[in-house]
C-alpha positions as a LaTeX table, in Angstrom:
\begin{tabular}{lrrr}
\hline
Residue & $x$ (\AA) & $y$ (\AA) & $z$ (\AA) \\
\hline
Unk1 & $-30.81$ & 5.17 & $-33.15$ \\
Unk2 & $-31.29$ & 7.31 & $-30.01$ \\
Unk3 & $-28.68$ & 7.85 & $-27.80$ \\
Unk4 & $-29.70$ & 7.74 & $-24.37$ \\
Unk5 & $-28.44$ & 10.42 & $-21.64$ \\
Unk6 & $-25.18$ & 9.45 & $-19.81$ \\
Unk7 & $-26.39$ & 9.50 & $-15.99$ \\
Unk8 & $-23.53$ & 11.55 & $-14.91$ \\
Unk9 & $-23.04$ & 14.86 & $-13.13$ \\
Unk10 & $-19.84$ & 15.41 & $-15.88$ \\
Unk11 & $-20.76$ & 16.53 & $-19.50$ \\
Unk12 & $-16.66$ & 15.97 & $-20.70$ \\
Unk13 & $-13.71$ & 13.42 & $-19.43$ \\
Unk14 & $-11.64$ & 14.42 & $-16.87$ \\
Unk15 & $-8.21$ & 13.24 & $-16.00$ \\
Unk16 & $-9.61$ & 11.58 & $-13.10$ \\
Unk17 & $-11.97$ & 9.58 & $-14.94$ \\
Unk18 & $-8.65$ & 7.45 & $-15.95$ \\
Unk19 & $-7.28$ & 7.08 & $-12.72$ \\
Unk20 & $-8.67$ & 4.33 & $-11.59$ \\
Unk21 & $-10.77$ & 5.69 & $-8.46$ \\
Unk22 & $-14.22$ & 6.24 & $-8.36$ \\
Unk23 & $-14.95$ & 8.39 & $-11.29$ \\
Unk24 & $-13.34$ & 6.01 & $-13.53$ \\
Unk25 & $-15.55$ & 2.92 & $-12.03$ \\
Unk26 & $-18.63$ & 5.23 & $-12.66$ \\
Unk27 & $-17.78$ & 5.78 & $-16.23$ \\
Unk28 & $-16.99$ & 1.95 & $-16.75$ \\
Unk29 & $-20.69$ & 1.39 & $-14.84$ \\
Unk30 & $-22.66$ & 3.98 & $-16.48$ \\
Unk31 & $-21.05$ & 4.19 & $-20.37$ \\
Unk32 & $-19.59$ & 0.69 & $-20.75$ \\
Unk33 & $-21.11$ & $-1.55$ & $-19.30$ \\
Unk34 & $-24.91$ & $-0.10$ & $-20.04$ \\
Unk35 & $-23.70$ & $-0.10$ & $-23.39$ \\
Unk36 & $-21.53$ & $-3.49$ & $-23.93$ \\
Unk37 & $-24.10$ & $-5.80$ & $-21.40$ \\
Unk38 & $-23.28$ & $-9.05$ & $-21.38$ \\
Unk39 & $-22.40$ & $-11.93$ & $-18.56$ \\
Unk40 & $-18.59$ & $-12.12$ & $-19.58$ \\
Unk41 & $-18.03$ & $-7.75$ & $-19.10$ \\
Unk42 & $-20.07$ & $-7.44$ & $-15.87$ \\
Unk43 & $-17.82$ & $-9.57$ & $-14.07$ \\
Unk44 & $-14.92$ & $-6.61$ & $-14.33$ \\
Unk45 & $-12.07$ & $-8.85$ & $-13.93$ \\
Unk46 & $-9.05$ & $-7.80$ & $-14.88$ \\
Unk47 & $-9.97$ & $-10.10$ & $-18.23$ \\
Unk48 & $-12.86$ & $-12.51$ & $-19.51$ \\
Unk49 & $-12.68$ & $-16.19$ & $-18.52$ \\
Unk50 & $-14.40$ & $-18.46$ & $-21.08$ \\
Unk51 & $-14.83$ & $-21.52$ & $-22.59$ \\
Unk52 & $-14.29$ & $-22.45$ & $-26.12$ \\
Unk53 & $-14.75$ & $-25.77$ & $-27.64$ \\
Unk54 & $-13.26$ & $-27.55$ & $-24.37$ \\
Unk55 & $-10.61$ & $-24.71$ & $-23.71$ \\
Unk56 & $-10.96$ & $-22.43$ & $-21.02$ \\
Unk57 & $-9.65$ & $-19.22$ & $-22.01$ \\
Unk58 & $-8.79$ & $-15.86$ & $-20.49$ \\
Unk59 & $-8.73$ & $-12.54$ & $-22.81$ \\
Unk60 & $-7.78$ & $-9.11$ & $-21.90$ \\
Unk61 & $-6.78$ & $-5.89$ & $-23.42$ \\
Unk62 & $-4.83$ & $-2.71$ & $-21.84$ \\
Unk63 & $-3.40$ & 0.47 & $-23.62$ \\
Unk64 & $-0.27$ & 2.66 & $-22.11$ \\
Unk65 & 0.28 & 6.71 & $-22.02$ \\
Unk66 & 2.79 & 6.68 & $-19.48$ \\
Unk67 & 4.79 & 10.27 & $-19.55$ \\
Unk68 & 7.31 & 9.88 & $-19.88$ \\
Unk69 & 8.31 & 6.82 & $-21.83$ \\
Unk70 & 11.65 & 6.06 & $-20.36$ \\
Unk71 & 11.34 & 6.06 & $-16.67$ \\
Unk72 & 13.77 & 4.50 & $-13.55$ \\
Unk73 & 13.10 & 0.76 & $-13.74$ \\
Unk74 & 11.99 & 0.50 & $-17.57$ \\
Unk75 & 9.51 & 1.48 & $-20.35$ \\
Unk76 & 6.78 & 2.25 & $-21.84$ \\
Unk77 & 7.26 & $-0.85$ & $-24.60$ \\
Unk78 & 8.00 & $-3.45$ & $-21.48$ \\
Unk79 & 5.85 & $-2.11$ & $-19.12$ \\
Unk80 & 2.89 & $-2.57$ & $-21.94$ \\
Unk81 & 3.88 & $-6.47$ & $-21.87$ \\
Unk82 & 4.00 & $-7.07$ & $-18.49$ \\
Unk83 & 0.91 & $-5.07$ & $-17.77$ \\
Unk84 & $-0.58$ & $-7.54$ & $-20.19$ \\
Unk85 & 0.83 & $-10.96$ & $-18.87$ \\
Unk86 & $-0.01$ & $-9.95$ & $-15.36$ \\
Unk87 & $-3.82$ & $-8.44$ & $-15.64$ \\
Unk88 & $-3.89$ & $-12.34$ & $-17.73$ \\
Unk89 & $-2.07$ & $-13.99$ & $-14.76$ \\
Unk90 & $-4.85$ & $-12.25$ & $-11.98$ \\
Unk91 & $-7.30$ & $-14.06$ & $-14.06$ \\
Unk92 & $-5.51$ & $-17.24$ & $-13.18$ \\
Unk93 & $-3.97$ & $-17.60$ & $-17.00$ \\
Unk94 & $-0.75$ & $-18.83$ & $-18.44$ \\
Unk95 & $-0.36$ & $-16.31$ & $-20.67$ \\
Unk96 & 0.51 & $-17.36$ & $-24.84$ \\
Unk97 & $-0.35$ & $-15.08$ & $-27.26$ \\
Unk98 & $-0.71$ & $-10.80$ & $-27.57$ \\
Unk99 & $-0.89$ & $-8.64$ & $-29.88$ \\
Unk100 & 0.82 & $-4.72$ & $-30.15$ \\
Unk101 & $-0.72$ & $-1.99$ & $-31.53$ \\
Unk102 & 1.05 & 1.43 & $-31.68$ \\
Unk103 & $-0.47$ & 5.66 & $-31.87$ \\
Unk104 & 3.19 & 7.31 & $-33.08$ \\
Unk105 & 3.11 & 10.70 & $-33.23$ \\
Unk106 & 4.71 & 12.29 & $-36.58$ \\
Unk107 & 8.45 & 13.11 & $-36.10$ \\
Unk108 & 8.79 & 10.09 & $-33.03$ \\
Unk109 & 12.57 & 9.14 & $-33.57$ \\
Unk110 & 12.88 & 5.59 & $-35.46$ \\
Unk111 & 16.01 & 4.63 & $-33.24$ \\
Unk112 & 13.60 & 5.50 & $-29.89$ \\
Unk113 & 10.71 & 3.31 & $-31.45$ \\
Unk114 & 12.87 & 0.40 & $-32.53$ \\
Unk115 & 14.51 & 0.59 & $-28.71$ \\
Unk116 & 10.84 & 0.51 & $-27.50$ \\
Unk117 & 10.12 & $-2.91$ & $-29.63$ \\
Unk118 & 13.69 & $-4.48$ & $-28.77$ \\
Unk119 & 12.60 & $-4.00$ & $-25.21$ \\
Unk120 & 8.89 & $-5.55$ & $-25.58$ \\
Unk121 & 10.49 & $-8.51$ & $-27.41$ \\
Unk122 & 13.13 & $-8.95$ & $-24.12$ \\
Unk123 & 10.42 & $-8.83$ & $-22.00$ \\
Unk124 & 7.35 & $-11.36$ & $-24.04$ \\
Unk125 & 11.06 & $-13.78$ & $-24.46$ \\
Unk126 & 11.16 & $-13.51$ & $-20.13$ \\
Unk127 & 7.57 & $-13.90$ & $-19.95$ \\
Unk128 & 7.51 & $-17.04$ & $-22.57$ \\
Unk129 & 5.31 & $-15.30$ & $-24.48$ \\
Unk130 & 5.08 & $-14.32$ & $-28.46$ \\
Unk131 & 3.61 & $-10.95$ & $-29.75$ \\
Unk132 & 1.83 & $-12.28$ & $-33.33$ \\
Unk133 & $-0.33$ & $-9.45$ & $-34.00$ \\
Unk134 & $-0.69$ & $-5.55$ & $-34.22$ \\
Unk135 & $-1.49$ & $-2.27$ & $-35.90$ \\
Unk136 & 0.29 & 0.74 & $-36.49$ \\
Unk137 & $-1.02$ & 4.30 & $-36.56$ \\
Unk138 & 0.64 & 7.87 & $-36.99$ \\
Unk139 & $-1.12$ & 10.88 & $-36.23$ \\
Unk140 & 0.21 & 14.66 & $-37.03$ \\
Unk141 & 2.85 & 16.98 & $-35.43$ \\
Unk142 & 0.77 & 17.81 & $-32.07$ \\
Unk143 & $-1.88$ & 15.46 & $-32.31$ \\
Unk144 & $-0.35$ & 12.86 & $-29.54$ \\
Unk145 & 2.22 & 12.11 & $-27.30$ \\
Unk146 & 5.09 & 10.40 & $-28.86$ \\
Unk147 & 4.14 & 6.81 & $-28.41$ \\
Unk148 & 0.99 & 5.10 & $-26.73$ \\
Unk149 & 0.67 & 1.49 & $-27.06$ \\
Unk150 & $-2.34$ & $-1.12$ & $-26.56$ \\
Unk151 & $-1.95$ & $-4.31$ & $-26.12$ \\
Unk152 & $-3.85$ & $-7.63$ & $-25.88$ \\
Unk153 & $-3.59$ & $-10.83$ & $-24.58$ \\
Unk154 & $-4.54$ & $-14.12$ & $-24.29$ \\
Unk155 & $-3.66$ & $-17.51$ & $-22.25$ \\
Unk156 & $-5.20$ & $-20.91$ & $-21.20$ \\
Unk157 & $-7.00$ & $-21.05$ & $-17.71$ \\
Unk158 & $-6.60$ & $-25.01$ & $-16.05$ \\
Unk159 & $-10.32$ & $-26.34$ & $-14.96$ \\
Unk160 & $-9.81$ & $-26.37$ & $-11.69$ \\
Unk161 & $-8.59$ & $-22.67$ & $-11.36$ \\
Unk162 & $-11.75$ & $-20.33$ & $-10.49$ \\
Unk163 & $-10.73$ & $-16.86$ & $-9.95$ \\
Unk164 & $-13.24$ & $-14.37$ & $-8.56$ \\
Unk165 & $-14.80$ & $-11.82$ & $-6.56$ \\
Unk166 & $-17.67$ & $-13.95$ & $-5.93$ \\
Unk167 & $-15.56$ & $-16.35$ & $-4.10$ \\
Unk168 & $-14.39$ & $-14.53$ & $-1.20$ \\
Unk169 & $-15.39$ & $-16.00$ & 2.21 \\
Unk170 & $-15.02$ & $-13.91$ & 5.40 \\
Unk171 & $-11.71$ & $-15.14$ & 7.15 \\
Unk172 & $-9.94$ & $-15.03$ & 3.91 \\
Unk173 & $-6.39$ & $-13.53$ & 4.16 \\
Unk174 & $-5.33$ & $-10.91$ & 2.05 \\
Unk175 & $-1.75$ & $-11.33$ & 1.21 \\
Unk176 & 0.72 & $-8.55$ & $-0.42$ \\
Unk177 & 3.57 & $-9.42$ & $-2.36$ \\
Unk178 & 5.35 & $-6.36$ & $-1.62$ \\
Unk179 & 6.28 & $-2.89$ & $-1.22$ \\
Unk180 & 3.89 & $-0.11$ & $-2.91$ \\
Unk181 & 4.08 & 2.76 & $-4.77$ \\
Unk182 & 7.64 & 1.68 & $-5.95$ \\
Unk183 & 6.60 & 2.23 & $-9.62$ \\
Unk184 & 4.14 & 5.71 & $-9.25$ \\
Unk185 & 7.28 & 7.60 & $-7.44$ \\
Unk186 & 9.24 & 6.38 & $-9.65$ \\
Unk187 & 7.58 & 7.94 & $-12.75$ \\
Unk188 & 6.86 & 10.82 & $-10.74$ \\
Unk189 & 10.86 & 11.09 & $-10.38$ \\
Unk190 & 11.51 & 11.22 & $-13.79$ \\
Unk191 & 9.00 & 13.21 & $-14.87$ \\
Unk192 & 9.72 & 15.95 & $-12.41$ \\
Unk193 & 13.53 & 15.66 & $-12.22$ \\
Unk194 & 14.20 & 14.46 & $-9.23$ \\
Unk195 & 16.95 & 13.60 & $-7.20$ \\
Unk196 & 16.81 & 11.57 & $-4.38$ \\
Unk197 & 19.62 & 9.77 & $-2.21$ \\
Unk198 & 18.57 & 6.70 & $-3.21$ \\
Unk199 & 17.30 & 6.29 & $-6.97$ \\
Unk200 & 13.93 & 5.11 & $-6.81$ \\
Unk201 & 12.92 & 2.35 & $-9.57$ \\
Unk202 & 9.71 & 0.89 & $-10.94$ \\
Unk203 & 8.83 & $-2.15$ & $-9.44$ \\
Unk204 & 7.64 & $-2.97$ & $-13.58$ \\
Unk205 & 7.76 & $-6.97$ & $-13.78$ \\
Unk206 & 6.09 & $-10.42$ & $-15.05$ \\
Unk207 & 3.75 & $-11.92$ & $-12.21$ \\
Unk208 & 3.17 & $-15.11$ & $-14.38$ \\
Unk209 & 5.97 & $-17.14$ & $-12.67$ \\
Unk210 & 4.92 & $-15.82$ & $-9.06$ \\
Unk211 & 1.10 & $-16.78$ & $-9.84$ \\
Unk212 & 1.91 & $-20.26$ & $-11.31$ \\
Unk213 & 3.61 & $-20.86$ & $-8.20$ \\
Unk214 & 0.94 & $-19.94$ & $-5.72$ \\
Unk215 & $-1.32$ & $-22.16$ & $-8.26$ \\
Unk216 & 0.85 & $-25.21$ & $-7.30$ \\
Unk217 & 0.81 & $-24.56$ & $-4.18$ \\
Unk218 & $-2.95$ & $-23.65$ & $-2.78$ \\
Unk219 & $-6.02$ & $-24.64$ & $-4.80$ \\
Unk220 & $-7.80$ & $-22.41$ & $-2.27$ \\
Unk221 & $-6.99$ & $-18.76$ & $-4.19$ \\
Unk222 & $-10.07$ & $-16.74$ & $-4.48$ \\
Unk223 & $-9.23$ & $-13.78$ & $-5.88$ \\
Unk224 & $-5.79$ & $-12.23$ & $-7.62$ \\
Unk225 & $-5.25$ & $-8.49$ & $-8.29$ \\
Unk226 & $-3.12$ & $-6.48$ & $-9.50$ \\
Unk227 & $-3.13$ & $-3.25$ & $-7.77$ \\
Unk228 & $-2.26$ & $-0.68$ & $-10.69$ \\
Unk229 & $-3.96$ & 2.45 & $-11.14$ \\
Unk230 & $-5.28$ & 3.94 & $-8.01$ \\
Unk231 & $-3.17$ & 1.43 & $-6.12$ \\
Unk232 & $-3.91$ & $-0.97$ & $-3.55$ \\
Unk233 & $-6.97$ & 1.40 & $-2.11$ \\
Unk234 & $-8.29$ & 1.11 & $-5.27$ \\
Unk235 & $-8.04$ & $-2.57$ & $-6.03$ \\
Unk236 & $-9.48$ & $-3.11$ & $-2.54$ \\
Unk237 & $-12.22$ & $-1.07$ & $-3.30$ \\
Unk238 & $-13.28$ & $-2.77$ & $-6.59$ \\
Unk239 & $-13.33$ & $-6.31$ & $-4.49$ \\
Unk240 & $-15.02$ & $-5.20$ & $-1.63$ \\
Unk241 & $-17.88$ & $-3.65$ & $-4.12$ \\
Unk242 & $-17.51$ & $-6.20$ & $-6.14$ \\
Unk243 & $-18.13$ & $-8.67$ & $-3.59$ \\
Unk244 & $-20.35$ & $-7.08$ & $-1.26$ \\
Unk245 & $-17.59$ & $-7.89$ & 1.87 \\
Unk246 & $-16.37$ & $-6.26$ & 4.33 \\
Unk247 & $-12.54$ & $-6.02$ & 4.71 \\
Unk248 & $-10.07$ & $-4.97$ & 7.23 \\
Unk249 & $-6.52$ & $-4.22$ & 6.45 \\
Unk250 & $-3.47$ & $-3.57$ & 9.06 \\
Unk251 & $-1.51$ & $-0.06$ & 7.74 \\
Unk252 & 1.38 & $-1.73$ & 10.02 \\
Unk253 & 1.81 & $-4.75$ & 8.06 \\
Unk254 & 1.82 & $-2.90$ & 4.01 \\
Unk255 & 5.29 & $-2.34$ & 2.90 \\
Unk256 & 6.74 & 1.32 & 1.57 \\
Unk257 & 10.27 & 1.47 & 0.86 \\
Unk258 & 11.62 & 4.36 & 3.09 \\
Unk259 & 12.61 & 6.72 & 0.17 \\
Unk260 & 9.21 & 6.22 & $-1.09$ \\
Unk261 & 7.58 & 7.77 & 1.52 \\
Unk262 & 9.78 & 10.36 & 1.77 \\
Unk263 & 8.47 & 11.14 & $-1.27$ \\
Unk264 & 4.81 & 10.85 & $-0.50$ \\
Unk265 & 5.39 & 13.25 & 2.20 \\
Unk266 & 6.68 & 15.67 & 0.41 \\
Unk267 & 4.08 & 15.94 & $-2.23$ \\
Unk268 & 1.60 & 14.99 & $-0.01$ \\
Unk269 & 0.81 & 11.47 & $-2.21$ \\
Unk270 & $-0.78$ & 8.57 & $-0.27$ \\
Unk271 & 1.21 & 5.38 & $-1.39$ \\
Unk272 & $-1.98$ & 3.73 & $-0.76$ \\
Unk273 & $-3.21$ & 5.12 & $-4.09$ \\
Unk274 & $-0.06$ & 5.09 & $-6.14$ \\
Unk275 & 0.22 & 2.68 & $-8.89$ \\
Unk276 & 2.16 & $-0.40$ & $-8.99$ \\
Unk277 & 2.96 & $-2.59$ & $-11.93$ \\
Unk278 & 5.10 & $-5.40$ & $-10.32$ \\
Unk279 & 2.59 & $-6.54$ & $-7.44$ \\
Unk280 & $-0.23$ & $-8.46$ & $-6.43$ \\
Unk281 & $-3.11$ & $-9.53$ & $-3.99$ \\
Unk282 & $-3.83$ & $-12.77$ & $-3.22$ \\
Unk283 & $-7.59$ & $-13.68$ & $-1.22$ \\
Unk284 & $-6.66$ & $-16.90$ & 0.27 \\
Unk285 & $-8.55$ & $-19.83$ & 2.71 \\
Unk286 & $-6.92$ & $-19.25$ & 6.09 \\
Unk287 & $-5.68$ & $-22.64$ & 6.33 \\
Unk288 & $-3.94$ & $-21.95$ & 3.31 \\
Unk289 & $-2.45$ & $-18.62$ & 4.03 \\
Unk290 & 1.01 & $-19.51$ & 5.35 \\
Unk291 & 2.51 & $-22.08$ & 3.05 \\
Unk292 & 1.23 & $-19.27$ & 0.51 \\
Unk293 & 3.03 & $-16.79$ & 1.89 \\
Unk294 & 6.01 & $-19.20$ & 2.76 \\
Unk295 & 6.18 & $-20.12$ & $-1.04$ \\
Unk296 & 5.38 & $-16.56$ & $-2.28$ \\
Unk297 & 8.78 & $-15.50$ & $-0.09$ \\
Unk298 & 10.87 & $-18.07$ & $-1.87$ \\
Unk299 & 10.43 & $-16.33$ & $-4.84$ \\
Unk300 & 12.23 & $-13.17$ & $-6.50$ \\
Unk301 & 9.13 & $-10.73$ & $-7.10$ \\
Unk302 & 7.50 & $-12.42$ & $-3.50$ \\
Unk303 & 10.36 & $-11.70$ & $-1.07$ \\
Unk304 & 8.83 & $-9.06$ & 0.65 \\
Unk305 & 5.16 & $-10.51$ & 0.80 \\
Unk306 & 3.05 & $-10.35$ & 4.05 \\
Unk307 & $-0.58$ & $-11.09$ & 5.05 \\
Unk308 & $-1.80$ & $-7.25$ & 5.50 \\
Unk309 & $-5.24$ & $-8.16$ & 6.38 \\
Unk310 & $-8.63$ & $-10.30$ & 6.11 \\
Unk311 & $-12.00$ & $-10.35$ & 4.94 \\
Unk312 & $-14.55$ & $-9.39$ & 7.22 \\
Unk313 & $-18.53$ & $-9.83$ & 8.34 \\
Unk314 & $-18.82$ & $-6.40$ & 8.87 \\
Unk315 & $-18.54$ & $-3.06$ & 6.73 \\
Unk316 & $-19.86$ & $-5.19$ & 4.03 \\
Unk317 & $-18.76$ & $-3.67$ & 0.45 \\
Unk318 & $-16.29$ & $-1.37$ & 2.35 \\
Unk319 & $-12.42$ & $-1.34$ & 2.50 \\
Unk320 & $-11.21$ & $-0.44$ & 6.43 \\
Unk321 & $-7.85$ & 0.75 & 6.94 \\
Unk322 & $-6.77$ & $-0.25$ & 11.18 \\
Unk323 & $-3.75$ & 2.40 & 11.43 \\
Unk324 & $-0.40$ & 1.81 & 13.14 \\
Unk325 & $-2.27$ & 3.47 & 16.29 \\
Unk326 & $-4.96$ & 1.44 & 16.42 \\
Unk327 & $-8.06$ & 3.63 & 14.98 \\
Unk328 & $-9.79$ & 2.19 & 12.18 \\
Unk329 & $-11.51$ & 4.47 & 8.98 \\
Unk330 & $-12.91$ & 3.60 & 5.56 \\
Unk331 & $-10.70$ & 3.70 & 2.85 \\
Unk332 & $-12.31$ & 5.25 & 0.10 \\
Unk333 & $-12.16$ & 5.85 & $-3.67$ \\
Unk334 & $-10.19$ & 9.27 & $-4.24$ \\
Unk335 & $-12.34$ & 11.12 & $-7.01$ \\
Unk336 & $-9.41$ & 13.04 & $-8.18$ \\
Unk337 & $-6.06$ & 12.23 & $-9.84$ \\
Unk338 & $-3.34$ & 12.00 & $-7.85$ \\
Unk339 & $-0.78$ & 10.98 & $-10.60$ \\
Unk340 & $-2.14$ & 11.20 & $-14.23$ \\
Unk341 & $-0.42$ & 8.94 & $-16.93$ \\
Unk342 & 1.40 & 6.73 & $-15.15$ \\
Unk343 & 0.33 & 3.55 & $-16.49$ \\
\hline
\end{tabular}
C-alpha cells in the first residue's frame, strides 16, 4: 500500500523528537496517531482506560535508555518499574501485572544484568506488583547501549474513578507533590562527573500508594500527571492543549531543592523542563484542594506538596508562568533537548 507523506518540516529523528517537548508531540500527532486512529490512543493519557467484560482496565507501555544505567538515587531496572506503576497510577489504576522486555548489547556483564533484575524485583515487591512476562534480545558489539528496557503494565481502574483532560473546570487547583528536577540533575551528575556539596539524588519512586490515598480522600480528581520528560512545562502543556484551558501557575510556590538550581544555573537548564520520575500533578475541585493537599503532606513521597496554581478562563490551551516578580509569560514547549536519555 501507499505510504502517505509525513507532514513534517524533518525528513530524519532528532534527539529532540524524544524529549518530550513539542517536536515529540508533533511526531506522536502526525506519525502515530494518523496511523494507529482509534478512540482509546487519541485520548494521550499516560495509558488506555477500558472496559472488558465488566472490568475497567488501564494499559500502558514505556521503554528506558537512560545513560547511564546506574545513577544517584537508583537504576535503570527500578526506574523502568516505577515509571510503569506510576504512568498506570496517573490513569487512576492499581497497578497488578507488567511485563519486562530487555535490548542487551553483546559483551553487557551478566553480574551488572542480574543486579539490574534483583533491583526491578525489589522494587515490583514495594510496589505489590508481579512482573509475569517478557522478551529478551541481544544485538552485536556496537549496535546498542548496554541495556534498554520496555516495560508494560496493567491494573484495575474502580467505576467511580474518571481521570481526564476533558474534566478540568476553570478554578481547579493544580497541586505539586514536590520538588523538581531532583531526578534530571541527578543523571546529569553522574553522567558528567560531578561533584557537588551536597550529592544530588533521583527523586525515582512508586506513586501508587500516594495516588490511592488522594483516591480515598477526594472523589473530585480530574486529572493526574506525571511530569517526566520535558518536566512540569511539558506536562502542563499537554493538559492545557489537551484540554483547551487556560492555566496560570505561581513560579513562587514550585519547589527546587537549592543544590538543584545551582545546578541549573550553571548549565543554564530550566528545572521547569527537567525530568522527574518520583512526582505528580493533581487537577482538583477547589473545595477539595486542601484536605488533598493536607493528606498528600502526611505522606512520604507528598511532604513537600503545594498548590502552585489554577485553571483559568483565559489563555485557553496555554500554560502561564506568574514569576516571583509578578510578570506573567507563556510557558512554552522547548523544541530542543535539553537533557537527552534521561528517562
Amino acid at each position: 500500500m501507499d505510504c502517505p507523506k509525513p507532514e513534517t518540516e524533518f525528513e530524519k529523528i532528532l534527539l529532540a523528537h524524544g524529549s518530550g517537548g513539542s517536536l515529540t508531540g508533533k511526531l506522536i500527532r502526525d506519525i502515530f496517531i494518523k496511523s494507529f486512529n482509534n478512540d482509546l490512543l487519541n485520548k494521550e493519557h499516560d495509558g488506555a482506560v477500558f472496559n472488558i467484560n465488566g472490568y475497567k482496565l488501564a494499559f500502558t507501555t514505556d521503554s528506558f535508555v537512560v545513560n547511564p544505567i546506574f545513577f544517584p538515587g537508583g537504576n535503570i531496572g527500578e526506574l523502568a518499574v516505577y515509571g510503569t506503576v506510576n504512568d498506570l497510577s496517573m490513569c487512576g489504576a492499581k497497578p497488578l501485572f507488567l511485563s519486562a522486555s530487555f535490548i542487551i548489547e553483546e559483551g553487557f556483564e551478566i553480574l551488572t544484568l542480574q543486579q539490574i533484575a534483583v533491583s526491578m524485583k525489589t522494587a515490583a515487591d514495594r510496589c505489590n506488583v508481579q512482573i509475569i512476562t517478557g522478551d529478551t534480545k541481544v544485538v552485536e558489539k556496537g549496535k546498542g547501549d548496554k541495556i534498554f528496557i520496555n516495560t508494560s503494565g496493567i491494573g484495575i481502574v474502580s467505576d467511580e474513578v474518571d481521570i481526564s483532560p476533558s474534566n478540568i473546570k476553570a478554578g481547579d487547583k493544580i497541586i505539586l507533590s514536590g520538588t523538581i528536577a531532583d531526578h534530571g540533575i541527578a543523571v546529569l551528575s553522574e553522567r558528567e562527573n560531578l561533584v557537588f556539596q551536597s550529592q544530588i539524588k533521583s527523586d525515582t519512586a512508586p506513586l501508587n500508594e500516594l495516588v490511592e490515598v488522594m483516591l480515598n480522600a477526594s472523589k473530585n480528581i480530574h486529572v493526574l500527571r506525571d511530569p517526566t520528560r520535558g518536566g512540569l512545562a511539558a506536562s502542563l502543556n499537554e493538559i492545557a492543549s489537551k484540554s483547551a484551558a487556560g492555566i496560570l501557575i505561581h513560579q513562587e510556590k514550585i519547589r527546587i531543592k537549592k543544590e538543584v538550581k545551582a545546578a541549573c544555573e550553571i548549565f543554564g537548564l530550566d528545572p521547569l523542563y527537567i525530568a522527574n520520575e518520583g512526582k505528580l500533578i493533581c487537577f482538583a475541585a477547589p473545595e477539595d484542594a486542601d484536605n488533598l493537599l493536607n493528606v498528600m503532606r502526611d505522606h512520604p513521597l507528598g511532604k513537600d506538596s503545594e498548590i502552585i496554581g489554577e485553571v483559568i478562563n483565559e489563555y485557553k490551551g496555554k500554560v502561564i508562568l506568574k514569576t516571583s516578580i509578578g510578570t506573567k509569560r507563556i510557558l512554552d514547549l522547548h523544541t530542543v533537548e535539553q537533557l537527552p536519555r534521561i528517562c
